[in-house]
Amino acid sequence: MRSVILNTQSPICSVSGGDYHVSTLLNGGSATIQIKPDSVAEFMDFDAAMAEAKAQNKPLLIDFTGWACVNCRKMEESVWTVESIKKKLEEDFVLVSLYVDDKVKLPEEQQGVFEYQAGDELKKKKIKTIGNKWATFQTQVFNNNSQPYYVMLSPDGYLLGNPVGYTPSVSDYAAFLDCGINAFSDTKV
């Protein structure tokens, strides 16, 4: 498996919580675009979404989600459908939804063992499914294993704000998105 190094730094703006640092990614995957019915057009593959973010020069919004995630559906149905939020998602971001519980097997060439340090111990985790890949990516890069979990990155891989989880308040979620949009605008010269 290959690793991709992203630019590491503290978030450019802060909505709440502590600092998060992006360091490494898990294996990329295919470059297919999938459209989710009744939702904002989105990617379901990180590398394809990041390539599109670079091509469009837009920030990337990562949506760590799950097929069985009730709060994820609540966000999609109650927050993402609000016109002002939907417009930001469609116009200001490239959106990628990474399903951490997807049971679809990865192609053989993308399966493998992910090795990582836990204190003094070298641990190994088998990566066989799409869900294994994205769950490992989330826990190893963002030190979080809850869904939904939203992360904004610049096309160069810089963290644009503190990631957030379930945010049922439309105004709070709008503030989170605005933070990333403003941080991205401030980095453009």
Coordinates of C-alpha atoms in Angstrom, one line a residue:
M1 CA 0.0 0.0 0.0
R2 CA 1.2 3.5 -0.7
S3 CA 1.0 6.5 1.6
V4 CA 0.4 10.1 0.5
I5 CA 1.8 12.8 2.7
L6 CA -0.4 15.9 3.1
N7 CA 0.8 19.3 4.3
T8 CA 0.7 19.4 8.1
Q9 CA -0.3 22.4 10.1
S10 CA -2.8 23.7 12.6
P11 CA -6.2 24.6 11.3
I12 CA -6.2 28.0 9.6
C13 CA -9.4 29.0 11.5
S14 CA -11.0 27.5 14.6
V15 CA -14.7 26.8 15.2
S16 CA -14.4 24.8 18.4
G17 CA -12.3 22.2 20.0
G18 CA -8.5 21.7 19.8
D19 CA -6.1 21.5 16.9
Y20 CA -6.1 18.6 14.5
H21 CA -3.2 17.8 12.2
V22 CA -3.3 16.0 8.9
S23 CA -0.3 13.7 8.4
T24 CA -0.8 10.7 6.2
L25 CA -3.4 9.0 4.1
L26 CA -4.3 5.4 3.3
N27 CA -4.2 3.9 -0.2
G28 CA -6.1 6.0 -2.7
G29 CA -8.4 3.8 -4.8
S30 CA -10.3 4.2 -8.0
A31 CA -11.1 7.5 -9.6
T32 CA -14.8 6.9 -10.2
I33 CA -17.5 9.5 -9.5
Q34 CA -20.8 8.3 -8.0
I35 CA -23.9 10.3 -7.6
K36 CA -26.0 9.7 -4.5
P37 CA -29.8 9.9 -5.3
D38 CA -31.6 12.9 -3.9
S39 CA -28.4 14.5 -2.6
V40 CA -25.7 16.8 -3.6
A41 CA -23.5 15.3 -6.4
E42 CA -20.5 13.8 -4.6
F43 CA -17.5 11.6 -4.7
M44 CA -17.1 8.4 -2.8
D45 CA -13.3 8.2 -3.3
F46 CA -10.8 10.5 -1.6
D47 CA -8.2 10.6 -4.3
A48 CA -10.8 11.3 -7.0
A49 CA -12.3 14.1 -4.9
M50 CA -8.9 15.6 -4.1
A51 CA -8.0 15.6 -7.8
E52 CA -11.3 17.4 -8.5
A53 CA -10.7 19.9 -5.7
K54 CA -7.3 20.7 -7.3
A55 CA -8.8 20.9 -10.8
Q56 CA -11.6 23.3 -9.6
N57 CA -9.4 25.1 -7.0
K58 CA -12.0 24.5 -4.3
P59 CA -11.8 23.2 -0.8
L60 CA -12.6 19.6 -0.1
L61 CA -15.3 18.6 2.4
I62 CA -14.8 15.1 3.7
D63 CA -18.0 13.5 5.1
F64 CA -17.1 10.5 7.1
T65 CA -20.4 8.6 7.2
G66 CA -21.9 5.2 7.4
W67 CA -24.8 3.3 5.8
A68 CA -26.1 2.6 9.3
C69 CA -25.4 6.0 10.8
V70 CA -28.7 7.6 12.0
N71 CA -27.2 11.0 12.8
C72 CA -25.6 11.1 9.3
R73 CA -29.1 10.7 7.7
K74 CA -30.4 13.4 10.1
M75 CA -27.7 15.8 8.9
E76 CA -28.4 15.0 5.2
E77 CA -32.1 15.4 5.6
S78 CA -32.4 18.3 8.1
V79 CA -29.2 20.4 7.6
W80 CA -27.9 19.7 4.1
T81 CA -31.3 20.3 2.5
V82 CA -31.5 23.8 3.9
E83 CA -31.1 26.0 0.8
S84 CA -28.2 28.1 2.2
I85 CA -26.3 25.0 3.2
K86 CA -27.1 23.1 0.0
K87 CA -25.8 26.0 -2.0
K88 CA -22.5 26.1 -0.1
L89 CA -22.0 22.4 -0.6
E90 CA -22.8 22.5 -4.3
E91 CA -20.9 25.8 -5.1
D92 CA -18.1 26.2 -2.6
F93 CA -16.8 22.7 -2.0
V94 CA -16.0 19.4 -3.6
L95 CA -17.8 16.9 -1.4
V96 CA -16.7 13.4 -0.7
S97 CA -18.6 10.9 1.4
L98 CA -16.5 8.1 2.8
Y99 CA -18.5 5.2 4.2
V100 CA -16.7 3.6 7.1
D101 CA -19.0 0.6 7.2
D102 CA -19.1 -0.2 3.5
K103 CA -18.8 -4.0 3.2
V104 CA -17.8 -4.0 -0.5
K105 CA -14.5 -5.8 -0.9
L106 CA -11.6 -3.7 -2.3
P107 CA -9.9 -5.0 -5.5
E108 CA -7.1 -7.4 -4.6
E109 CA -4.4 -4.9 -5.5
Q110 CA -5.8 -2.4 -2.9
Q111 CA -6.1 -4.9 -0.1
G112 CA -3.3 -5.3 2.4
V113 CA -2.1 -4.7 5.9
F114 CA -1.9 -1.3 7.5
E115 CA 0.9 -1.0 10.1
Y116 CA 1.0 1.7 12.7
Q117 CA 2.6 2.4 16.0
A118 CA 0.5 2.4 19.2
G119 CA 2.9 3.4 21.9
D120 CA 5.8 1.0 21.8
E121 CA 3.8 -1.6 20.0
L122 CA 3.6 -2.1 16.2
K123 CA 0.0 -3.0 15.3
K124 CA -1.4 -4.4 12.1
K125 CA -4.8 -4.0 10.6
K126 CA -6.2 -5.9 7.6
I127 CA -7.7 -3.7 5.0
K128 CA -10.1 -5.7 2.9
T129 CA -13.2 -3.6 2.4
I130 CA -13.9 0.0 1.4
G131 CA -15.2 0.6 5.0
N132 CA -11.9 -0.8 6.4
K133 CA -10.0 1.7 4.3
W134 CA -12.0 4.8 5.2
A135 CA -12.4 3.9 8.9
T136 CA -8.6 3.4 9.1
F137 CA -8.0 6.7 7.3
Q138 CA -10.3 8.5 9.7
T139 CA -8.8 7.1 12.9
Q140 CA -5.2 7.3 11.8
V141 CA -5.2 10.8 10.2
F142 CA -7.9 12.6 12.3
N143 CA -7.8 10.6 15.6
N144 CA -11.6 10.2 15.5
N145 CA -13.9 7.3 15.0
S146 CA -17.3 8.8 15.1
Q147 CA -19.8 9.6 12.4
P148 CA -20.8 11.9 11.0
Y149 CA -17.4 13.7 11.0
Y150 CA -16.7 16.6 8.7
V151 CA -13.2 17.7 7.6
M152 CA -12.4 20.6 5.3
L153 CA -9.1 20.6 3.4
S154 CA -7.5 22.9 0.9
P155 CA -6.7 21.3 -2.5
D156 CA -3.1 21.2 -1.2
G157 CA -4.1 19.2 1.8
Y158 CA -4.1 21.9 4.5
L159 CA -6.7 21.6 7.3
L160 CA -9.0 24.6 6.9
G161 CA -10.8 24.4 10.3
N162 CA -11.4 22.1 13.2
P163 CA -13.4 19.1 12.1
V164 CA -16.9 18.7 13.6
G165 CA -19.2 15.9 14.2
Y166 CA -23.0 15.8 14.4
T167 CA -24.1 19.5 14.2
P168 CA -27.9 19.7 14.0
S169 CA -27.9 23.5 14.3
V170 CA -28.1 25.0 10.8
S171 CA -26.4 28.2 11.9
D172 CA -23.6 26.3 13.6
Y173 CA -23.0 24.1 10.6
A174 CA -23.1 27.2 8.3
A175 CA -20.5 28.9 10.6
F176 CA -18.3 25.7 10.2
L177 CA -18.6 25.8 6.4
D178 CA -18.0 29.6 6.3
C179 CA -14.9 29.2 8.4
G180 CA -13.4 26.8 5.8
I181 CA -14.5 29.0 2.9
N182 CA -13.0 32.1 4.5
A183 CA -9.8 30.3 5.4
F184 CA -9.5 29.0 1.9
S185 CA -10.1 32.5 0.4
D186 CA -7.5 33.9 2.8
T187 CA -4.9 31.4 1.5
K188 CA -5.4 32.4 -2.2
V189 CA -3.0 35.0 -3.4

